[in-house]
Coordinates of N, CA and C in Angstrom, one line a residue:
X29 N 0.8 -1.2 0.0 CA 0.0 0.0 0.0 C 0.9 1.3 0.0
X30 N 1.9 1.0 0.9 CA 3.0 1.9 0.8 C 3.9 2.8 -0.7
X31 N 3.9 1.4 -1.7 CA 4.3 1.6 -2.5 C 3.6 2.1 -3.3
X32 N 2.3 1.7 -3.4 CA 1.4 2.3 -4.6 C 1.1 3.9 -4.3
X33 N 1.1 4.0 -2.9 CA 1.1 5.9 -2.4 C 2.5 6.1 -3.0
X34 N 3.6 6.3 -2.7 CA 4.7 6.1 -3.6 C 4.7 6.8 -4.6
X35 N 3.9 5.3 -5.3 CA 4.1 5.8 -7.1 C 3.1 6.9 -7.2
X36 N 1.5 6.9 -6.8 CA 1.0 7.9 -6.9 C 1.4 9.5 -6.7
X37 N 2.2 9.4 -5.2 CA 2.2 10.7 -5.3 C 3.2 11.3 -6.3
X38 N 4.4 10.3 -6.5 CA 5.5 10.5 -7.9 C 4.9 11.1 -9.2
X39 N 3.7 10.2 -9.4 CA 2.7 10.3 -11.1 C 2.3 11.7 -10.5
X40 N 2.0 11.9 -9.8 CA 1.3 13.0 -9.8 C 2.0 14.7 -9.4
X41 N 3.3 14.7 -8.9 CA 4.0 15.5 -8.9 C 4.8 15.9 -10.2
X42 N 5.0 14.6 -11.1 CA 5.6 14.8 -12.2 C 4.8 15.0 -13.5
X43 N 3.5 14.9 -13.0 CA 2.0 15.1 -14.4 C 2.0 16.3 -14.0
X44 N 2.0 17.1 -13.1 CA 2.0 18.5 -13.0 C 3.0 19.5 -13.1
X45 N 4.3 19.0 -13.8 CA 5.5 19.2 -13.7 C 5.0 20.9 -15.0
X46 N 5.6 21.5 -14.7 CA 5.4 22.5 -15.6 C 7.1 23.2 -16.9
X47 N 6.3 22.8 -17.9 CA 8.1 22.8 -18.7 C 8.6 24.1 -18.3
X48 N 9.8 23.8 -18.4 CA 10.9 25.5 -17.9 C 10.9 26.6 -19.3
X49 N 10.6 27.6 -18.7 CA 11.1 28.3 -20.1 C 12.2 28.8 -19.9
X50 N 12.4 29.4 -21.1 CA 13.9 30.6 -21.1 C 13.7 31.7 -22.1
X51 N 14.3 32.6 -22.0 CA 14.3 33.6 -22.8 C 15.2 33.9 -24.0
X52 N 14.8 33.8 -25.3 CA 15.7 33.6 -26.6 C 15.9 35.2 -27.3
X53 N 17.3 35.6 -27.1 CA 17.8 36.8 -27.4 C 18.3 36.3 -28.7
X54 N 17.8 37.4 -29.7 CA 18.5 37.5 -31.4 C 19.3 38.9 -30.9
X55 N 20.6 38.7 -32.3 CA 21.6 40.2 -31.9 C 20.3 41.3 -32.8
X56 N 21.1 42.2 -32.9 CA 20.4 43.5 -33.3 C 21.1 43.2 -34.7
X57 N 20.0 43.7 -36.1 CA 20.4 43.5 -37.2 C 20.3 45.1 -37.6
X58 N 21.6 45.2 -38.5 CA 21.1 46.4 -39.1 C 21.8 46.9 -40.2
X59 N 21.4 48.0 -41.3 CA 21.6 47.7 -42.7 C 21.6 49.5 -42.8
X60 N 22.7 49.9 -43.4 CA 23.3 51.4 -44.0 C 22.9 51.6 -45.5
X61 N 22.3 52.3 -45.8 CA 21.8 52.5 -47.2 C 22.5 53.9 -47.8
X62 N 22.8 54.7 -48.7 CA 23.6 55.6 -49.1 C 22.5 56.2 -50.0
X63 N 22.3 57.4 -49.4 CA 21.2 58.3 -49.7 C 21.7 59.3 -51.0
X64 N 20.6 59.4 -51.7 CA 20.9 60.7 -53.0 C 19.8 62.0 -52.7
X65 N 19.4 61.5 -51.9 CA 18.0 62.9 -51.5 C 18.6 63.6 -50.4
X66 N 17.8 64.3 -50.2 CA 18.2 65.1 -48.8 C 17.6 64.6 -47.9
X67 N 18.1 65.0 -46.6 CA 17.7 64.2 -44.9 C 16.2 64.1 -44.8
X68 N 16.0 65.8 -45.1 CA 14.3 65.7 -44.6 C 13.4 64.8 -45.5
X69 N 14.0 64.8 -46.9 CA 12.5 64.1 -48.0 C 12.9 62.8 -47.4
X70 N 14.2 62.0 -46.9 CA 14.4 60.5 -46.1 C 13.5 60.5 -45.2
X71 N 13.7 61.3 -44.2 CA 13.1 61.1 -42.8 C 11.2 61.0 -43.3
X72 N 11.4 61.9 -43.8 CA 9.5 61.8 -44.0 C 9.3 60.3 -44.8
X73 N 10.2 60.0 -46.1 CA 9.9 58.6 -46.6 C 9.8 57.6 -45.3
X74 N 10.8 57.6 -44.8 CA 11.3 56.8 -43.3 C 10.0 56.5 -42.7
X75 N 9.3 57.9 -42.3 CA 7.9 57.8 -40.9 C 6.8 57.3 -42.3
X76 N 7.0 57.4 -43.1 CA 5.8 56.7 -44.0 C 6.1 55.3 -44.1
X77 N 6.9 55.1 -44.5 CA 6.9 53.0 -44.5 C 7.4 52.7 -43.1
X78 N 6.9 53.5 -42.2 CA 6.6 52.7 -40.9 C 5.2 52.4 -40.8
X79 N 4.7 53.8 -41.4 CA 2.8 53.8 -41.1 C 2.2 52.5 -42.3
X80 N 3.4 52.5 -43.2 CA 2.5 51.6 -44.2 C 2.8 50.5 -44.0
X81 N 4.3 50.1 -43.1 CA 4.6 48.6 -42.7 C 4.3 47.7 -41.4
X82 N 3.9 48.7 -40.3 CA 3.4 48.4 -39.0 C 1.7 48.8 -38.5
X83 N 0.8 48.0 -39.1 CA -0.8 48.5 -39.2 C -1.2 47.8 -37.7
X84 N -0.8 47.5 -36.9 CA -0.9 46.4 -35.8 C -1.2 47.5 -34.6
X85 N -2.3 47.5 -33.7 CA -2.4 48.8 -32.7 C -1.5 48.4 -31.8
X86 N -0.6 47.2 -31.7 CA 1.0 47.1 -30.9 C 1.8 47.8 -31.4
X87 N 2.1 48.2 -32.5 CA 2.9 49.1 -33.3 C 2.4 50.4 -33.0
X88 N 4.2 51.0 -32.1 CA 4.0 52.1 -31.6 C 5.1 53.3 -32.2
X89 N 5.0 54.5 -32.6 CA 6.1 55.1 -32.6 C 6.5 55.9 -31.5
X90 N 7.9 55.6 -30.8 CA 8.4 55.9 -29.5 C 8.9 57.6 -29.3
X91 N 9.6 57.6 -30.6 CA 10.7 58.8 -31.0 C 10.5 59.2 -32.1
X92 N 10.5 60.6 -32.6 CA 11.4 60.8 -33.7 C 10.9 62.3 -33.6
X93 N 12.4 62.7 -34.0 CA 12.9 63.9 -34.0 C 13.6 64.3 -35.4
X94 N 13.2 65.2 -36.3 CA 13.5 65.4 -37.4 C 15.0 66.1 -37.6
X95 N 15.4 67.1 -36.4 CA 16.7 67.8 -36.7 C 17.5 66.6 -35.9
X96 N 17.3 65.9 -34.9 CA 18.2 64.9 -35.0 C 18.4 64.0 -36.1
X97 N 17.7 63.3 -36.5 CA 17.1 62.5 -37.8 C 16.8 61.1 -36.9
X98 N 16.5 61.0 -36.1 CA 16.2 59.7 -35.2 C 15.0 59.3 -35.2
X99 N 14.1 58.3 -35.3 CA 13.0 57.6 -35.2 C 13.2 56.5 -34.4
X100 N 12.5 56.0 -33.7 CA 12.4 54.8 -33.0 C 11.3 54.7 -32.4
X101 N 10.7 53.2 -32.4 CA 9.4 52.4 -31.9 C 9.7 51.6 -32.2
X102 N 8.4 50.8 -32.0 CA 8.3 49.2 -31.2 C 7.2 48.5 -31.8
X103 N 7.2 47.2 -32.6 CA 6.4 46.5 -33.5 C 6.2 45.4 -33.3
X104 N 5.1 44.4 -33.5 CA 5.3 42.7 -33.1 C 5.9 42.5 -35.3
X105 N 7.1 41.8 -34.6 CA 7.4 41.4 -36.1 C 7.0 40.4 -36.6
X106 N 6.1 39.6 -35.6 CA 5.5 38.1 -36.1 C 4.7 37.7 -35.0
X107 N 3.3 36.9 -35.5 CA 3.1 35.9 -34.6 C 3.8 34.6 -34.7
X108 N 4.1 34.3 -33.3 CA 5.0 32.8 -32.5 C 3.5 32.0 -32.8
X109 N 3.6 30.8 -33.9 CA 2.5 29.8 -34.3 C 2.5 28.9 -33.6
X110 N 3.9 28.8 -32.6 CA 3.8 27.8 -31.7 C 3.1 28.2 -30.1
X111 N 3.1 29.1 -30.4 CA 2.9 29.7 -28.5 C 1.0 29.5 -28.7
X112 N 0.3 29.0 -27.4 CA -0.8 29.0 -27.4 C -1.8 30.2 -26.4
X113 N -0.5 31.0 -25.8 CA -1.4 31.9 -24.7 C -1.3 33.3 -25.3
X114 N -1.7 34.1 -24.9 CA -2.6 35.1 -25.3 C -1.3 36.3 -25.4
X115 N -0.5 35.8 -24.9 CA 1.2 36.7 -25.7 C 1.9 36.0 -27.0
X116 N 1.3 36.4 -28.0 CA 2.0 35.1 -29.0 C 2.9 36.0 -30.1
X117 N 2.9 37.3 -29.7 CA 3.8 38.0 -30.6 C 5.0 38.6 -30.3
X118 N 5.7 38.5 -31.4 CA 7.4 38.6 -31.2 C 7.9 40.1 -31.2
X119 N 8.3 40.4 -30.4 CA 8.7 42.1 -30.4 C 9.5 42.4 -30.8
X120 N 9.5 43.9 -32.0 CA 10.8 44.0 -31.9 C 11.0 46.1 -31.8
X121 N 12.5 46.1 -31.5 CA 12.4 47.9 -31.5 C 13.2 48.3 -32.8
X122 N 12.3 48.9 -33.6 CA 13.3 49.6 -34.7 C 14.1 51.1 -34.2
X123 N 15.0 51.5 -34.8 CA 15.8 52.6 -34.9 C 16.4 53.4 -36.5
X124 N 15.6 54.2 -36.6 CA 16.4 54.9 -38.0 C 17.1 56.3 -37.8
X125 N 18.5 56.3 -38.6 CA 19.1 57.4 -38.0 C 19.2 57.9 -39.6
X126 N 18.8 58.9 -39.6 CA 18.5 59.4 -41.0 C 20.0 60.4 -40.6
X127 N 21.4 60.2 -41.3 CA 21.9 61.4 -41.7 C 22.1 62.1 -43.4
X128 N 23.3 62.7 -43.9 CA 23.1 63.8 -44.8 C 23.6 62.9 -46.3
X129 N 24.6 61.6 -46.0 CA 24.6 61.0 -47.2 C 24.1 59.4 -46.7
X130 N 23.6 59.0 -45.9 CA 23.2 57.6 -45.6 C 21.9 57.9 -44.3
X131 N 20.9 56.6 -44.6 CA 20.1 56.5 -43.5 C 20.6 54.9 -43.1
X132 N 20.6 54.9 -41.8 CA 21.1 53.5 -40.8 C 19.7 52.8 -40.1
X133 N 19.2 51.5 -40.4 CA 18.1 50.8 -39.6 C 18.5 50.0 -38.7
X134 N 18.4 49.9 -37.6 CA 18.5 49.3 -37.0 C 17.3 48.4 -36.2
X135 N 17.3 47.2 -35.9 CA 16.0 46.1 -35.7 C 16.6 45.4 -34.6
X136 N 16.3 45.4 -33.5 CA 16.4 44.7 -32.7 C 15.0 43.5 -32.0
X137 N 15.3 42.6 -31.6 CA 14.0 41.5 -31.6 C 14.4 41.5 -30.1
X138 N 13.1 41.8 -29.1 CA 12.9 41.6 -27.9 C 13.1 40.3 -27.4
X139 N 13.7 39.9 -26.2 CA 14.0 38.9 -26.1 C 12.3 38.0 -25.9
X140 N 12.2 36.9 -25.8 CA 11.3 35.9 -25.7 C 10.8 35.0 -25.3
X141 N 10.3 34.7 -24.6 CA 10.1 33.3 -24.0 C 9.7 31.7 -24.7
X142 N 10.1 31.0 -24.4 CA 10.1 29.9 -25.4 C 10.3 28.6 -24.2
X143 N 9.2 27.7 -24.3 CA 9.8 26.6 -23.5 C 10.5 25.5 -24.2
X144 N 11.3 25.0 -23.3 CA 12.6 24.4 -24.0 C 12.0 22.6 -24.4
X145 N 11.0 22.5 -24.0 CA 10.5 21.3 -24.8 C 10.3 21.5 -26.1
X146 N 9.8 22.8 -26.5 CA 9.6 22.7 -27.7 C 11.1 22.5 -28.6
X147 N 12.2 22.5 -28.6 CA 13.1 21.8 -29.0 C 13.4 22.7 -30.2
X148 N 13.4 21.6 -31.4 CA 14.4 22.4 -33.1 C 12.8 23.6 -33.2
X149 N 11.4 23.5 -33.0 CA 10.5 24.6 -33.2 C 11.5 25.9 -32.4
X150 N 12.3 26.0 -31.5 CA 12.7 27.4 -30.9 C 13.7 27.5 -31.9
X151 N 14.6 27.1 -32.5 CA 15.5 27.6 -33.6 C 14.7 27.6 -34.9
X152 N 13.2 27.1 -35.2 CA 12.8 27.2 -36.3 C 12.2 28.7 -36.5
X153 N 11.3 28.9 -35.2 CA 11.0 30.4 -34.2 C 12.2 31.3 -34.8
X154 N 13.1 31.1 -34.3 CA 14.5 32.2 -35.0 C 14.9 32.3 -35.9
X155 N 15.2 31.0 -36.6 CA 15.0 31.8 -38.3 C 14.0 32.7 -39.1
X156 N 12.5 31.9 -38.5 CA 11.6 32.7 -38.9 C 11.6 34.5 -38.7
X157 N 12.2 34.7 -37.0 CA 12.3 36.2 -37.1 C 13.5 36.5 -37.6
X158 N 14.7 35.9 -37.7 CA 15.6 36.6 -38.7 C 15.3 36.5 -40.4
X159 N 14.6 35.9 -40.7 CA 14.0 36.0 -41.8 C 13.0 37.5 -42.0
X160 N 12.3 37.4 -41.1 CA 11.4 38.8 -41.0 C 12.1 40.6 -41.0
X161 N 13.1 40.3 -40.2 CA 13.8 41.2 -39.7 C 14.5 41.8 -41.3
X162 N 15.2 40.6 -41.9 CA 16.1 40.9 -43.5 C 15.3 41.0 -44.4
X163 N 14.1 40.5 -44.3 CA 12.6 41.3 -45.3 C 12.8 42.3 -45.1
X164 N 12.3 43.2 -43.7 CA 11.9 44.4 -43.3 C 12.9 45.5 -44.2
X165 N 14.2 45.3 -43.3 CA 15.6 45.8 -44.2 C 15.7 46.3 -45.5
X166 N 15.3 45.1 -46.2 CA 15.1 45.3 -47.8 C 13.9 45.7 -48.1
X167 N 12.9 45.8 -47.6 CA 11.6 46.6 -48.0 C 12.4 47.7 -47.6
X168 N 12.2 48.5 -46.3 CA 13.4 49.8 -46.4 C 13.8 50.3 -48.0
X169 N 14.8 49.6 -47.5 CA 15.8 49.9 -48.9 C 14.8 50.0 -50.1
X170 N 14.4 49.4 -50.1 CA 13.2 49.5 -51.2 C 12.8 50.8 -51.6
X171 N 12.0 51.1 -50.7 CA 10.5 51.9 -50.6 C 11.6 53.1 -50.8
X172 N 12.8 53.4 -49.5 CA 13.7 54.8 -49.8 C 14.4 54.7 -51.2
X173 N 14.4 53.8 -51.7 CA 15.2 54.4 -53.4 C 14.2 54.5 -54.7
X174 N 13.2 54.2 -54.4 CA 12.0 54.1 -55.4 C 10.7 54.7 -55.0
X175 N 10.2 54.9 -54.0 CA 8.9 56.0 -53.5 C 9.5 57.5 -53.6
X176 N 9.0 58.2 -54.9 CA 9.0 59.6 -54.9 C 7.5 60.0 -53.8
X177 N 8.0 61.5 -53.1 CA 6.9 62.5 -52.3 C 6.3 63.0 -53.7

């Protein structure tokens, strides 16, 4: 009888075991483009393919100051298909520094939580946001060498 209490209360401390998580940090990516316009027609292209790239009411703009040339805010750059609770989006903070012959983006991905059962899905998770992130970059580049005001 001993033993079967035992095993029970074992089964049942380890059925409730709750997986560990951890938090999965990407570096900051970022991409220098070499400008032929002037700062201000950048900067305003810049605040417009934010408004046309981030439609999400989590997408916020934090900063931006035109005689510095700085912009910065905060976007979900994906929903996580594996996460099932009611935080399932991946953050990240952009930074653009608009100077006189080049604008600089900078993307950084908030770190994240991920439980570690889910296994090769958390590196599959990270390619997917560095995938997103090197889209983002290249739309940039995009939109600033080809969208006339």
């Amino acid at each position: 009888m001993k033993a079967l209490k035992l095993i029970l209360l074992i089964s049942l401390m380890t059925s409730c075991a709750v997986p560990k998580s951890q938090f999965f940090e990407i570096d900051e990516v970022s991409k220098t483009i070499t400008i032929s316009e002037s700062k201000d027609n950048v900067f305003v292209k810049s605040n417009l393919w934010l408004v046309d790239s981030f439609v999400s009411a989590k997408s916020v703009l934090q900063y931006s100051d035109k005689e510095a040339g700085v912009i910065a805010g905060k976007f979900t750059i994906m929903e996580d298909p594996y996460r099932t609770d009611i935080n399932k989006g991946v953050e990240a903070v952009i930074k653009i520094f608009v100077r006189e012959e080049n604008v600089e983006v900078k993307i950084k991905p908030l770190p994240y939580p991920r439980y570690q059962s889910y296994g090769s899905r958390n590196e599959a998770v990270k390619d997917v946001i560095i995938s997103n992130v090197n889209r983002l970059l290249n739309d940039f580049e995009k939109y600033i060498n080809t969208t006339e005001l």
